[in-house]
PDB file of C-alpha atoms in Angstrom:
ATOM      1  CA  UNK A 921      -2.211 -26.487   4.706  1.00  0.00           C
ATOM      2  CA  UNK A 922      -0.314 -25.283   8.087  1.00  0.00           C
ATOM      3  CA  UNK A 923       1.754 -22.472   5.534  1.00  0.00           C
ATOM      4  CA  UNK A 924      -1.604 -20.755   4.780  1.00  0.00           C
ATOM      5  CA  UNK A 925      -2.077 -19.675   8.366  1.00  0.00           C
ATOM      6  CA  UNK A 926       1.406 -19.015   8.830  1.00  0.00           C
ATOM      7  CA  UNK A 927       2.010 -17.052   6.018  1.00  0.00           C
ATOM      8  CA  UNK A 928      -1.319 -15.068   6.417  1.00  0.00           C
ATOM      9  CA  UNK A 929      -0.209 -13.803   9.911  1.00  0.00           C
ATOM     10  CA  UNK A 930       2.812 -12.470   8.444  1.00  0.00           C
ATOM     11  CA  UNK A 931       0.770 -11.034   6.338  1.00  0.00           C
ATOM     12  CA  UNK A 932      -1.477  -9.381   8.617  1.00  0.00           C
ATOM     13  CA  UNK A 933       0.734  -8.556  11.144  1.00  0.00           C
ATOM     14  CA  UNK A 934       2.736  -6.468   8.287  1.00  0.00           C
ATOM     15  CA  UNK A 935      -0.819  -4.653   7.348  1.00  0.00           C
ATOM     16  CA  UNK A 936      -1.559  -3.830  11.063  1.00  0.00           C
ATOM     17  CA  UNK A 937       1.987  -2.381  11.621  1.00  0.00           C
ATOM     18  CA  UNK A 938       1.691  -0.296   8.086  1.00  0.00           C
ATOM     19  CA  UNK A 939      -1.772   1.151   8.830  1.00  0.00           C
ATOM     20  CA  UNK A 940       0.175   1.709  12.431  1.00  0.00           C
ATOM     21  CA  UNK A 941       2.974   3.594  10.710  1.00  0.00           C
ATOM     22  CA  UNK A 942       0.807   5.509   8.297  1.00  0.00           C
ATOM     23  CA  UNK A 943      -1.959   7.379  10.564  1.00  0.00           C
ATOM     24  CA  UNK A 944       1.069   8.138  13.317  1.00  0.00           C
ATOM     25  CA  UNK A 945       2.769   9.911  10.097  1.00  0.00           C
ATOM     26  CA  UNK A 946      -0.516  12.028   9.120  1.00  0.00           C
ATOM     27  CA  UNK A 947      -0.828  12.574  12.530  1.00  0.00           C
ATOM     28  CA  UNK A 948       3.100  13.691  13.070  1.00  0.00           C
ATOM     29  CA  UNK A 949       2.074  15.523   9.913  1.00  0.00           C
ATOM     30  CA  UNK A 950      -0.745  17.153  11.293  1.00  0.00           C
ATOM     31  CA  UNK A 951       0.601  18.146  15.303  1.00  0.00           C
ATOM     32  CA  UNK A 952       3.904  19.332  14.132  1.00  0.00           C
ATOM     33  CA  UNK A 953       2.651  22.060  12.336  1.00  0.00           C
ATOM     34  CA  UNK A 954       1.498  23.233  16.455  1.00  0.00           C
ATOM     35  CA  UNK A 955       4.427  21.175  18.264  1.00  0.00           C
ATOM     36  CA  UNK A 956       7.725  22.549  18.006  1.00  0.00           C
ATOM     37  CA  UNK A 957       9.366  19.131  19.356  1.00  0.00           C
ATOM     38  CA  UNK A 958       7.486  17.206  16.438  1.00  0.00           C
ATOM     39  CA  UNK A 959       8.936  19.220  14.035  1.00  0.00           C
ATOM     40  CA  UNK A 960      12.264  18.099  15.031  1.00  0.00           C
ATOM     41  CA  UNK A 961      11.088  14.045  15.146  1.00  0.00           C
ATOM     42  CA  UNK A 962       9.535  14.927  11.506  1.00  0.00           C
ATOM     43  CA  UNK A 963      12.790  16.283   9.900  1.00  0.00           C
ATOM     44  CA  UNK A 964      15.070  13.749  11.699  1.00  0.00           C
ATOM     45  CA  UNK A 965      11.885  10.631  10.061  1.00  0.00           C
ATOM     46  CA  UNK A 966      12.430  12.539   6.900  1.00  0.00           C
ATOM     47  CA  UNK A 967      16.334  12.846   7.029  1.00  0.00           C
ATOM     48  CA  UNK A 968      16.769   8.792   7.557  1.00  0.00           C
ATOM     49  CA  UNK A 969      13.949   7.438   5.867  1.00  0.00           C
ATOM     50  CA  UNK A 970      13.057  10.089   2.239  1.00  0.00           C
ATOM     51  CA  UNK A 971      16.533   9.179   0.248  1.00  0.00           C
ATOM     52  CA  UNK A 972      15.587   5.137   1.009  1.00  0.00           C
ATOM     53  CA  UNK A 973      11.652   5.323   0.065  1.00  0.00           C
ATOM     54  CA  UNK A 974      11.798   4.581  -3.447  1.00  0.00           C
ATOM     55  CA  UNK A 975      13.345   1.182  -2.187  1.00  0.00           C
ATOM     56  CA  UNK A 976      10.694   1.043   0.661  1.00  0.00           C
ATOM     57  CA  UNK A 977       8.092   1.729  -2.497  1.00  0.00           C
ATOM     58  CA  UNK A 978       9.395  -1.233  -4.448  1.00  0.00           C
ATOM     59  CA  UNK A 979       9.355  -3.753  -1.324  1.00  0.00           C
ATOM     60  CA  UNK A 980       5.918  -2.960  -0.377  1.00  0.00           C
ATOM     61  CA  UNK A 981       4.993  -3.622  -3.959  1.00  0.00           C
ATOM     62  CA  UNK A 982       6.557  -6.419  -4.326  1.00  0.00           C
ATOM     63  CA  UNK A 983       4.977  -8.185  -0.606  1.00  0.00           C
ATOM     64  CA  UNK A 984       1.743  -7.020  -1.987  1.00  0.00           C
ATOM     65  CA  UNK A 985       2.034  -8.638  -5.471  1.00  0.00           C
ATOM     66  CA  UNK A 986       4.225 -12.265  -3.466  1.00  0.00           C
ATOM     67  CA  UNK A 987       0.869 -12.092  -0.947  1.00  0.00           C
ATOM     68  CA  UNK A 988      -1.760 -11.647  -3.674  1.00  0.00           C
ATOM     69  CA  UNK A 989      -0.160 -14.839  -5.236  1.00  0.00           C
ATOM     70  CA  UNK A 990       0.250 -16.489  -2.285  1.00  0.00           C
ATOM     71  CA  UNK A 991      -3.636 -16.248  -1.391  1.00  0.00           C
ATOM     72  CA  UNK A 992      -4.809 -17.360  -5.285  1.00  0.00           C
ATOM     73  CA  UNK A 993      -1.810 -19.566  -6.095  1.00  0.00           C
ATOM     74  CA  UNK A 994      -1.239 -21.369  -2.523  1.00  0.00           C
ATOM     75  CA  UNK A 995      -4.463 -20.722  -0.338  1.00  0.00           C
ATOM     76  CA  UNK A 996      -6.556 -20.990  -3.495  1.00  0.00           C
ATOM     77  CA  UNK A 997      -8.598 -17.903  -3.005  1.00  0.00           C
ATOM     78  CA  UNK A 998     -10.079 -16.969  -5.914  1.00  0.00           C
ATOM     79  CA  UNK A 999      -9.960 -13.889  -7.042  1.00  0.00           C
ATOM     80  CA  UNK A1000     -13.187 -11.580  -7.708  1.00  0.00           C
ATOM     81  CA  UNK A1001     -12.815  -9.226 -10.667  1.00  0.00           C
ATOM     82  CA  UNK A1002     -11.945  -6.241  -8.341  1.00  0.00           C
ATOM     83  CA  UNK A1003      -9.155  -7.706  -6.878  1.00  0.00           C
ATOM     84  CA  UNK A1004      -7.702  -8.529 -10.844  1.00  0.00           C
ATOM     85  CA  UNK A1005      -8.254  -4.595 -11.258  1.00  0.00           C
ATOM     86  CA  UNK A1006      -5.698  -3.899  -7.504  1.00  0.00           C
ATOM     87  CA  UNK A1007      -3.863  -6.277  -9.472  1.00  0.00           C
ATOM     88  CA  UNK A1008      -3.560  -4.358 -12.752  1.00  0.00           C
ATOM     89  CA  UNK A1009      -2.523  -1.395 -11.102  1.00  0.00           C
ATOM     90  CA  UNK A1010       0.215  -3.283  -8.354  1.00  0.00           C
ATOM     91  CA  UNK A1011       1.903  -5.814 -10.656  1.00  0.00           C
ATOM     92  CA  UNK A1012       3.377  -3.407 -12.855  1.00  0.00           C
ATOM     93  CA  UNK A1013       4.992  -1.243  -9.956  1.00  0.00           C
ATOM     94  CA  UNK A1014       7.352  -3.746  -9.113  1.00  0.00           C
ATOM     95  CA  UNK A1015       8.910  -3.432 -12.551  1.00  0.00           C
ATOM     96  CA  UNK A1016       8.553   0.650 -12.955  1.00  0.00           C
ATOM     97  CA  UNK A1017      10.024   0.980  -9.055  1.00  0.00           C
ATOM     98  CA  UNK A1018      12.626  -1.250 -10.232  1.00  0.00           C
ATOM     99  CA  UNK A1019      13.490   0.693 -13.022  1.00  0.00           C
ATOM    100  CA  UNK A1020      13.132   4.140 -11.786  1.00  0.00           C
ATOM    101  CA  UNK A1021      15.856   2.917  -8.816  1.00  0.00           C
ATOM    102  CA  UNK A1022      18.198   1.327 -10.899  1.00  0.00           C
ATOM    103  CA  UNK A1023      18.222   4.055 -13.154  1.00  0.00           C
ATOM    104  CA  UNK A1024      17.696   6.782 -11.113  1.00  0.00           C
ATOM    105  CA  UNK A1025      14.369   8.334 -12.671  1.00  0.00           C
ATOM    106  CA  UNK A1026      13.293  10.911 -10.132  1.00  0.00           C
ATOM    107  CA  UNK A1027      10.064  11.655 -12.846  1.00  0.00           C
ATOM    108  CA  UNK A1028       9.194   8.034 -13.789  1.00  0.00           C
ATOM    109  CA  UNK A1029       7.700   7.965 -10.142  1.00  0.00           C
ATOM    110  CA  UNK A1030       4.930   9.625 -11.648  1.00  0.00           C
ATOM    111  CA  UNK A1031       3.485   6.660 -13.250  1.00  0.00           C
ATOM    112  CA  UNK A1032       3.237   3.784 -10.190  1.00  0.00           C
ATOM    113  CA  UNK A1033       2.491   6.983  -7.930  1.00  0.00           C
ATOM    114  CA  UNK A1034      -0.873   7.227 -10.544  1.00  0.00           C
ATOM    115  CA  UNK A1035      -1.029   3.491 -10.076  1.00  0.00           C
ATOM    116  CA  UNK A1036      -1.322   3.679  -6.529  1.00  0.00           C
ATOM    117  CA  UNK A1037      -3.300   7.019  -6.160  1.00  0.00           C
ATOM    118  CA  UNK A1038      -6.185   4.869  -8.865  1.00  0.00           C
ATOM    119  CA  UNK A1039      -5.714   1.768  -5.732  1.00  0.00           C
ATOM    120  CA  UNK A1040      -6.444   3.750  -3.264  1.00  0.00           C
ATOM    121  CA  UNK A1041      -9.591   4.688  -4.521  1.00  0.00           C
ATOM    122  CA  UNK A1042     -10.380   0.924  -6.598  1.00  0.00           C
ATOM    123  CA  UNK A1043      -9.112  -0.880  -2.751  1.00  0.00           C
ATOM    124  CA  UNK A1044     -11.020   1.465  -1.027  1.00  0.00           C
ATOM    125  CA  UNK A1045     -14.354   0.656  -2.399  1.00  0.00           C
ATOM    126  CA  UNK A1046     -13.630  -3.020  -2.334  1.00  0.00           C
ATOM    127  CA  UNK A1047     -13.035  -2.599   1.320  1.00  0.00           C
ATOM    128  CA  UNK A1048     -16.467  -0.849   1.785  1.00  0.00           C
ATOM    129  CA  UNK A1049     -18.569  -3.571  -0.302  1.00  0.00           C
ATOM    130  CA  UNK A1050     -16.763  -6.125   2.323  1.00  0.00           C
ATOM    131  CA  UNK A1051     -17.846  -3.937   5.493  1.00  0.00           C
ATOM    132  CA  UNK A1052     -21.457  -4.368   4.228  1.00  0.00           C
ATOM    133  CA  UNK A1053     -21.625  -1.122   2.165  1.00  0.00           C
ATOM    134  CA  UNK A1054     -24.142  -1.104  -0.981  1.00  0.00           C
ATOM    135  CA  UNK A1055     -22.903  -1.509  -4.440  1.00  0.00           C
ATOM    136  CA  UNK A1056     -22.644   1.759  -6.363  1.00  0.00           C
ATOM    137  CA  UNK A1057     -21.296  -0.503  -9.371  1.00  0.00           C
ATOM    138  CA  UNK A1058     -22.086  -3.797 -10.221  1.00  0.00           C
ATOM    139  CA  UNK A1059     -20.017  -6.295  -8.719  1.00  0.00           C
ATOM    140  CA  UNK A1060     -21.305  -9.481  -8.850  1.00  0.00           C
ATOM    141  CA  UNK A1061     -19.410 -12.708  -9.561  1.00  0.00           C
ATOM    142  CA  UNK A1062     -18.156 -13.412 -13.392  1.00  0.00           C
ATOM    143  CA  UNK A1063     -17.682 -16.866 -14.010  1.00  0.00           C
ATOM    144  CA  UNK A1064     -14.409 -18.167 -12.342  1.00  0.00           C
ATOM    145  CA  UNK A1065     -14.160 -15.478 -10.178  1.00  0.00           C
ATOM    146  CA  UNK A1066     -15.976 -14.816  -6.570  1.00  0.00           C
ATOM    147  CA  UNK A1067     -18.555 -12.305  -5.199  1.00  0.00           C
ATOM    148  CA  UNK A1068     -16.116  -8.841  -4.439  1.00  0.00           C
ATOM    149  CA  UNK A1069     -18.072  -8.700  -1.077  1.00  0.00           C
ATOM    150  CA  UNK A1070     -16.754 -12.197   0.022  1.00  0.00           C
ATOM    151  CA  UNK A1071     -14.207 -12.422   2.824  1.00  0.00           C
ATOM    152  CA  UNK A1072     -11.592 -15.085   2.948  1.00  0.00           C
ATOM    153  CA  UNK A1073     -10.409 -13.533   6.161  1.00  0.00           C
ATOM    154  CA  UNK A1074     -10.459 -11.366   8.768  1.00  0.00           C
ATOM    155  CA  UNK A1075      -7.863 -10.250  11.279  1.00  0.00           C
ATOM    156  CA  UNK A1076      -7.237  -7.735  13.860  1.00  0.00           C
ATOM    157  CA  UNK A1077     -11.362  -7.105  13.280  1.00  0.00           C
ATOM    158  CA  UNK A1078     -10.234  -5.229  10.195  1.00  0.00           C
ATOM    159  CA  UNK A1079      -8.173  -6.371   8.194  1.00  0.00           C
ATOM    160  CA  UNK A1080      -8.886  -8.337   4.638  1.00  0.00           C
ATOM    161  CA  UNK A1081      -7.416  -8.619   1.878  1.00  0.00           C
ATOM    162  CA  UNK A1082      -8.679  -5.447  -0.120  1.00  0.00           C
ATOM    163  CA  UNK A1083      -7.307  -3.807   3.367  1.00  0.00           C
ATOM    164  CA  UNK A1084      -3.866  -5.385   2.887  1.00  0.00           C
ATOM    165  CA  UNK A1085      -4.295  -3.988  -0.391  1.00  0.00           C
ATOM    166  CA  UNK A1086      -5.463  -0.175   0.516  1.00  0.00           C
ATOM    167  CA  UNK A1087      -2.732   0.065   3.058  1.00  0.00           C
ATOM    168  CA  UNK A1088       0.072  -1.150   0.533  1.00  0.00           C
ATOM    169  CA  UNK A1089      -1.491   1.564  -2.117  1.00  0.00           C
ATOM    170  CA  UNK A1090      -1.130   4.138   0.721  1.00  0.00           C
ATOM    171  CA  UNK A1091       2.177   3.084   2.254  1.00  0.00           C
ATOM    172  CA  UNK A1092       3.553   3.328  -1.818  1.00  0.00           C
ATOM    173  CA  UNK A1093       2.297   6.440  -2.263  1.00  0.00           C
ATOM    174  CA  UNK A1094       3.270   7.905   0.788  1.00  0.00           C
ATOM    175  CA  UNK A1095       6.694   6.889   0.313  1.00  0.00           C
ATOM    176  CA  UNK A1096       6.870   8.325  -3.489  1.00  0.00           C
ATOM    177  CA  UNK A1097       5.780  11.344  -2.300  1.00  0.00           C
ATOM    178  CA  UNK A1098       8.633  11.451   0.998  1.00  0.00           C
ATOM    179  CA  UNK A1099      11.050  10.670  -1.836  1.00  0.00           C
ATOM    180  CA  UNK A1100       9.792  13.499  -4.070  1.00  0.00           C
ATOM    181  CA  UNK A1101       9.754  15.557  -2.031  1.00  0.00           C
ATOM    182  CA  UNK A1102      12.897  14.836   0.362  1.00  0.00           C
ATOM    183  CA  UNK A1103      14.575  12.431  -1.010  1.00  0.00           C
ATOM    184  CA  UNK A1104      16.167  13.535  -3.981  1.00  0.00           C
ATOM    185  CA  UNK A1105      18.411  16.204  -2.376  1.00  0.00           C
ATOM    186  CA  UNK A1106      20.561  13.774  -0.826  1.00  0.00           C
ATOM    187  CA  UNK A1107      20.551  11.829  -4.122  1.00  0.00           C
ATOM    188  CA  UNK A1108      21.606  14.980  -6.531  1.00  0.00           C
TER     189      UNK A1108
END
């Protein structure tokens, strides 16, 4: 199918400019608290982009929950019973991010920043049993679904999907946090 490659660049090319975006922050993080200039490029990243990352939140949650389809509904990948569990805790983010936006619920961020904080960890060590790391828990294919150590794919000599996944978990709580933090003063 010429989509699958297509729509798996996107894809990757979207993961590779995230995990981009992400270690410059914790590094802007880091250096400005030594760099008087960064400090100013810090407050000027928070000033335009904190009052918008709720919405930021919600789009990366909802790419990550279109792509996860997209590889089990389109590229017929199937899923292995660690990927169901990302699943579990990025489906319902879409709907509480929704929610907490439309109605303006500066605490329900709480609950998909929980989600994502219980990804990071879950994507994490789906990432490692791909990379060749030894299973701490059992993992081993359940009837329908594949071995959590298979790859599908591999781009940028990094990226899979349980990467795509860590890096969405990340950028999501990131963003709740720049929002809770930040963002709300504009908003009050």
């Amino acid at each position: 199918m010429q989509i699958v490659p297509t729509v798996s660049h996107v894809l990757n090319t979207l993961t590779l400019a995230s995990d981009a975006a992400i270690l410059s922050w914790i590094l802007l993080l880091l250096l400005s608290r030594y760099i008087r200039k960064l400090r100013n490029i810090k407050r000027n990243i928070i000033e335009h982009i904190a009052p918008y990352s709720r919405i930021f939140a919600c789009t990366v949650a909802l790419t990550a929950m279109a792509g996860s389809l997209f590889y089990s509904e389109v590229a017929q990948y199937s899923p292995c019973v660690l990927c169901w569990y990302q699943r579990i805790l990025m489906y319902p983010q879409v709907l509480l991010l929704g929610i907490a936006i439309i109605i303006n619920d500066v605490k329900g961020l709480i609950y998909p920043k929980a989600l994502s904080a219980a990804g990071i960890i879950l994507s994490a060590y789906h990432y490692y049993l791909q990379v060749g790391g030894p299973s701490i828990l059992p993992c081993s294919a359940v009837g329908f679904s594949s071995e959590c150590s298979e790859r599908f794919s591999t781009a940028y000599g990094y990226i899979t999907i349980p990467m795509m996944s860590l890096t969405a978990f990340i950028a999501i709580f990131i963003l709740l946090s720049l929002y809770q933090i930040y963002g709300n003063r504009k908003t009050q």
